[in-house]
PDB file of C-alpha atoms in Angstrom:
ATOM      1  CA  GLN B   1       0.000   0.000   0.000  1.00  0.00           C
ATOM      2  CA  VAL B   2       1.352   3.401  -0.992  1.00  0.00           C
ATOM      3  CA  GLN B   3       0.036   6.697   0.313  1.00  0.00           C
ATOM      4  CA  LEU B   4       0.800   9.857  -1.612  1.00  0.00           C
ATOM      5  CA  VAL B   5       0.663  13.432  -0.372  1.00  0.00           C
ATOM      6  CA  GLU B   6       1.033  16.377  -2.749  1.00  0.00           C
ATOM      7  CA  SER B   7       2.212  19.839  -1.780  1.00  0.00           C
ATOM      8  CA  GLY B   8       3.402  23.018  -3.450  1.00  0.00           C
ATOM      9  CA  GLY B   9       0.251  24.174  -5.144  1.00  0.00           C
ATOM     10  CA  GLY B  10      -0.901  27.756  -5.012  1.00  0.00           C
ATOM     11  CA  SER B  11      -1.691  30.846  -7.014  1.00  0.00           C
ATOM     12  CA  VAL B  12       0.705  32.406  -9.495  1.00  0.00           C
ATOM     13  CA  GLN B  13       0.548  34.897 -12.327  1.00  0.00           C
ATOM     14  CA  SER B  14       0.876  33.890 -15.945  1.00  0.00           C
ATOM     15  CA  GLY B  15       4.523  33.204 -16.803  1.00  0.00           C
ATOM     16  CA  GLY B  16       5.348  32.231 -13.242  1.00  0.00           C
ATOM     17  CA  SER B  17       6.651  28.972 -11.801  1.00  0.00           C
ATOM     18  CA  LEU B  18       5.683  26.439  -9.172  1.00  0.00           C
ATOM     19  CA  ARG B  19       7.189  23.169  -8.000  1.00  0.00           C
ATOM     20  CA  LEU B  20       4.853  20.455  -6.858  1.00  0.00           C
ATOM     21  CA  SER B  21       6.073  17.677  -4.597  1.00  0.00           C
ATOM     22  CA  CYS B  22       4.601  14.262  -3.960  1.00  0.00           C
ATOM     23  CA  THR B  23       5.831  12.313  -0.967  1.00  0.00           C
ATOM     24  CA  ALA B  24       5.141   8.600  -0.737  1.00  0.00           C
ATOM     25  CA  SER B  25       4.732   6.547   2.407  1.00  0.00           C
ATOM     26  CA  GLY B  26       5.829   3.362   0.701  1.00  0.00           C
ATOM     27  CA  THR B  27       8.653   2.402  -1.627  1.00  0.00           C
ATOM     28  CA  ILE B  28       8.327   3.943  -5.071  1.00  0.00           C
ATOM     29  CA  GLY B  29      11.785   3.339  -6.471  1.00  0.00           C
ATOM     30  CA  ARG B  30      10.626   0.653  -8.865  1.00  0.00           C
ATOM     31  CA  THR B  31       7.264   2.080  -9.829  1.00  0.00           C
ATOM     32  CA  ALA B  32       6.135   4.420 -12.533  1.00  0.00           C
ATOM     33  CA  MET B  33       5.046   7.802 -11.230  1.00  0.00           C
ATOM     34  CA  GLY B  34       2.789  10.318 -12.886  1.00  0.00           C
ATOM     35  CA  TRP B  35       1.193  13.709 -12.544  1.00  0.00           C
ATOM     36  CA  PHE B  36      -2.348  14.211 -13.703  1.00  0.00           C
ATOM     37  CA  ARG B  37      -4.612  17.222 -13.621  1.00  0.00           C
ATOM     38  CA  GLN B  38      -8.282  17.997 -13.760  1.00  0.00           C
ATOM     39  CA  ARG B  39      -9.181  21.367 -15.157  1.00  0.00           C
ATOM     40  CA  PRO B  40     -12.579  22.941 -14.443  1.00  0.00           C
ATOM     41  CA  GLY B  41     -15.229  21.199 -16.504  1.00  0.00           C
ATOM     42  CA  LYS B  42     -12.719  18.771 -18.010  1.00  0.00           C
ATOM     43  CA  GLU B  43     -11.816  15.138 -17.486  1.00  0.00           C
ATOM     44  CA  ARG B  44      -8.654  14.150 -15.661  1.00  0.00           C
ATOM     45  CA  GLU B  45      -5.658  14.087 -18.004  1.00  0.00           C
ATOM     46  CA  GLY B  46      -2.096  12.891 -17.726  1.00  0.00           C
ATOM     47  CA  VAL B  47       0.510  15.630 -17.998  1.00  0.00           C
ATOM     48  CA  ALA B  48       3.780  13.910 -17.053  1.00  0.00           C
ATOM     49  CA  GLY B  49       4.955  10.366 -16.414  1.00  0.00           C
ATOM     50  CA  LEU B  50       8.238   8.841 -15.307  1.00  0.00           C
ATOM     51  CA  ASP B  51       9.089   5.164 -15.305  1.00  0.00           C
ATOM     52  CA  SER B  52      11.511   3.330 -13.039  1.00  0.00           C
ATOM     53  CA  VAL B  53      14.472   3.722 -15.413  1.00  0.00           C
ATOM     54  CA  GLY B  54      14.012   7.435 -16.031  1.00  0.00           C
ATOM     55  CA  THR B  55      11.994   7.508 -19.218  1.00  0.00           C
ATOM     56  CA  THR B  56       9.653  10.495 -19.265  1.00  0.00           C
ATOM     57  CA  ALA B  57       6.489  11.317 -21.155  1.00  0.00           C
ATOM     58  CA  TYR B  58       4.662  14.626 -21.390  1.00  0.00           C
ATOM     59  CA  ALA B  59       1.384  15.843 -22.764  1.00  0.00           C
ATOM     60  CA  ASP B  60       1.873  18.026 -25.827  1.00  0.00           C
ATOM     61  CA  SER B  61       0.305  20.976 -24.028  1.00  0.00           C
ATOM     62  CA  VAL B  62       3.042  21.036 -21.367  1.00  0.00           C
ATOM     63  CA  LYS B  63       6.159  19.937 -23.253  1.00  0.00           C
ATOM     64  CA  GLY B  64       9.073  22.260 -22.643  1.00  0.00           C
ATOM     65  CA  ARG B  65       7.365  23.862 -19.636  1.00  0.00           C
ATOM     66  CA  LEU B  66       6.824  21.049 -17.119  1.00  0.00           C
ATOM     67  CA  THR B  67       9.479  18.632 -15.885  1.00  0.00           C
ATOM     68  CA  ILE B  68       8.929  15.516 -13.807  1.00  0.00           C
ATOM     69  CA  SER B  69      11.696  14.101 -11.637  1.00  0.00           C
ATOM     70  CA  ARG B  70      12.120  11.794  -8.685  1.00  0.00           C
ATOM     71  CA  ASP B  71      14.330  11.363  -5.649  1.00  0.00           C
ATOM     72  CA  ASN B  72      13.971   7.724  -4.676  1.00  0.00           C
ATOM     73  CA  ALA B  73      15.999   8.171  -1.496  1.00  0.00           C
ATOM     74  CA  LYS B  74      13.444  10.697  -0.283  1.00  0.00           C
ATOM     75  CA  GLY B  75      10.479   8.864  -1.768  1.00  0.00           C
ATOM     76  CA  THR B  76       9.470  12.049  -3.530  1.00  0.00           C
ATOM     77  CA  VAL B  77       8.419  12.960  -7.029  1.00  0.00           C
ATOM     78  CA  TYR B  78       8.462  16.523  -8.302  1.00  0.00           C
ATOM     79  CA  LEU B  79       6.755  18.486 -11.029  1.00  0.00           C
ATOM     80  CA  GLN B  80       8.601  21.668 -11.939  1.00  0.00           C
ATOM     81  CA  MET B  81       6.180  23.978 -13.689  1.00  0.00           C
ATOM     82  CA  ASN B  82       7.554  26.951 -15.629  1.00  0.00           C
ATOM     83  CA  SER B  83       5.985  29.498 -17.961  1.00  0.00           C
ATOM     84  CA  LEU B  84       2.601  28.767 -16.490  1.00  0.00           C
ATOM     85  CA  LYS B  85      -0.521  29.746 -18.398  1.00  0.00           C
ATOM     86  CA  PRO B  86      -4.081  30.357 -17.201  1.00  0.00           C
ATOM     87  CA  GLU B  87      -5.096  27.110 -18.922  1.00  0.00           C
ATOM     88  CA  ASP B  88      -2.811  25.236 -16.537  1.00  0.00           C
ATOM     89  CA  THR B  89      -5.253  26.044 -13.739  1.00  0.00           C
ATOM     90  CA  ALA B  90      -6.347  22.699 -12.315  1.00  0.00           C
ATOM     91  CA  ILE B  91      -6.172  20.289  -9.433  1.00  0.00           C
ATOM     92  CA  TYR B  92      -2.964  18.332  -9.835  1.00  0.00           C
ATOM     93  CA  TYR B  93      -2.769  14.738  -8.681  1.00  0.00           C
ATOM     94  CA  CYS B  94       0.240  12.530  -8.095  1.00  0.00           C
ATOM     95  CA  ALA B  95      -0.077   8.824  -8.898  1.00  0.00           C
ATOM     96  CA  ALA B  96       2.000   5.696  -8.409  1.00  0.00           C
ATOM     97  CA  GLY B  97       1.724   2.986 -10.994  1.00  0.00           C
ATOM     98  CA  ARG B  98       2.843  -0.523 -11.714  1.00  0.00           C
ATOM     99  CA  VAL B  99       6.445  -1.699 -11.643  1.00  0.00           C
ATOM    100  CA  PHE B 100       6.564  -1.625 -15.407  1.00  0.00           C
ATOM    101  CA  VAL B 101       4.563   0.804 -17.501  1.00  0.00           C
ATOM    102  CA  ALA B 102       5.331   1.096 -21.184  1.00  0.00           C
ATOM    103  CA  TYR B 103       6.157   4.538 -22.507  1.00  0.00           C
ATOM    104  CA  LYS B 104       2.902   4.723 -24.470  1.00  0.00           C
ATOM    105  CA  ASN B 105       0.924   4.206 -21.248  1.00  0.00           C
ATOM    106  CA  LEU B 106       2.718   6.612 -18.915  1.00  0.00           C
ATOM    107  CA  LEU B 107      -0.046   9.217 -19.245  1.00  0.00           C
ATOM    108  CA  ARG B 108      -2.940   6.780 -18.913  1.00  0.00           C
ATOM    109  CA  ALA B 109      -4.691   6.851 -15.536  1.00  0.00           C
ATOM    110  CA  SER B 110      -5.692   3.188 -15.750  1.00  0.00           C
ATOM    111  CA  TYR B 111      -2.034   2.184 -15.335  1.00  0.00           C
ATOM    112  CA  TYR B 112      -1.778   3.858 -11.928  1.00  0.00           C
ATOM    113  CA  ASN B 113      -2.929   2.213  -8.719  1.00  0.00           C
ATOM    114  CA  TYR B 114      -2.433   4.831  -6.010  1.00  0.00           C
ATOM    115  CA  TRP B 115      -3.469   8.462  -5.992  1.00  0.00           C
ATOM    116  CA  GLY B 116      -2.898  11.511  -3.851  1.00  0.00           C
ATOM    117  CA  GLN B 117      -5.618  13.874  -2.728  1.00  0.00           C
ATOM    118  CA  GLY B 118      -4.654  16.603  -5.171  1.00  0.00           C
ATOM    119  CA  THR B 119      -3.304  20.135  -4.897  1.00  0.00           C
ATOM    120  CA  GLN B 120      -4.819  23.228  -6.494  1.00  0.00           C
ATOM    121  CA  VAL B 121      -2.830  25.303  -8.969  1.00  0.00           C
ATOM    122  CA  THR B 122      -4.338  28.602 -10.082  1.00  0.00           C
ATOM    123  CA  VAL B 123      -2.728  30.736 -12.775  1.00  0.00           C
ATOM    124  CA  SER B 124      -4.079  34.231 -13.297  1.00  0.00           C
ATOM    125  CA  SER B 125      -3.630  36.318 -16.414  1.00  0.00           C
TER     126      SER B 125
END
């Protein structure tokens, strides 16, 4: 059983930056980790995924602006968010997946078993 707790959300102006953190209670070193978001009136979508060997995947809408990384020793996954836009406003969720998740599935919610409670990110214009 893995419990995930996100932090680092908040309000920022367009063009600003935030770093989200996700701390796990269990071992995550061998699992895929992902960040998902749910924008107002939209379905949850995957924005960044990272497998156990360091392969990353990003949604087209965030490529070049968001970076996912992990510190296995600390049991923490990060999402560095730069050049934020109002359309990035959403609740961001951290998720822990299976031991092996193929690259093509890193942004698919069905491949993740554990979820955090979410953290709100609001970007104003």
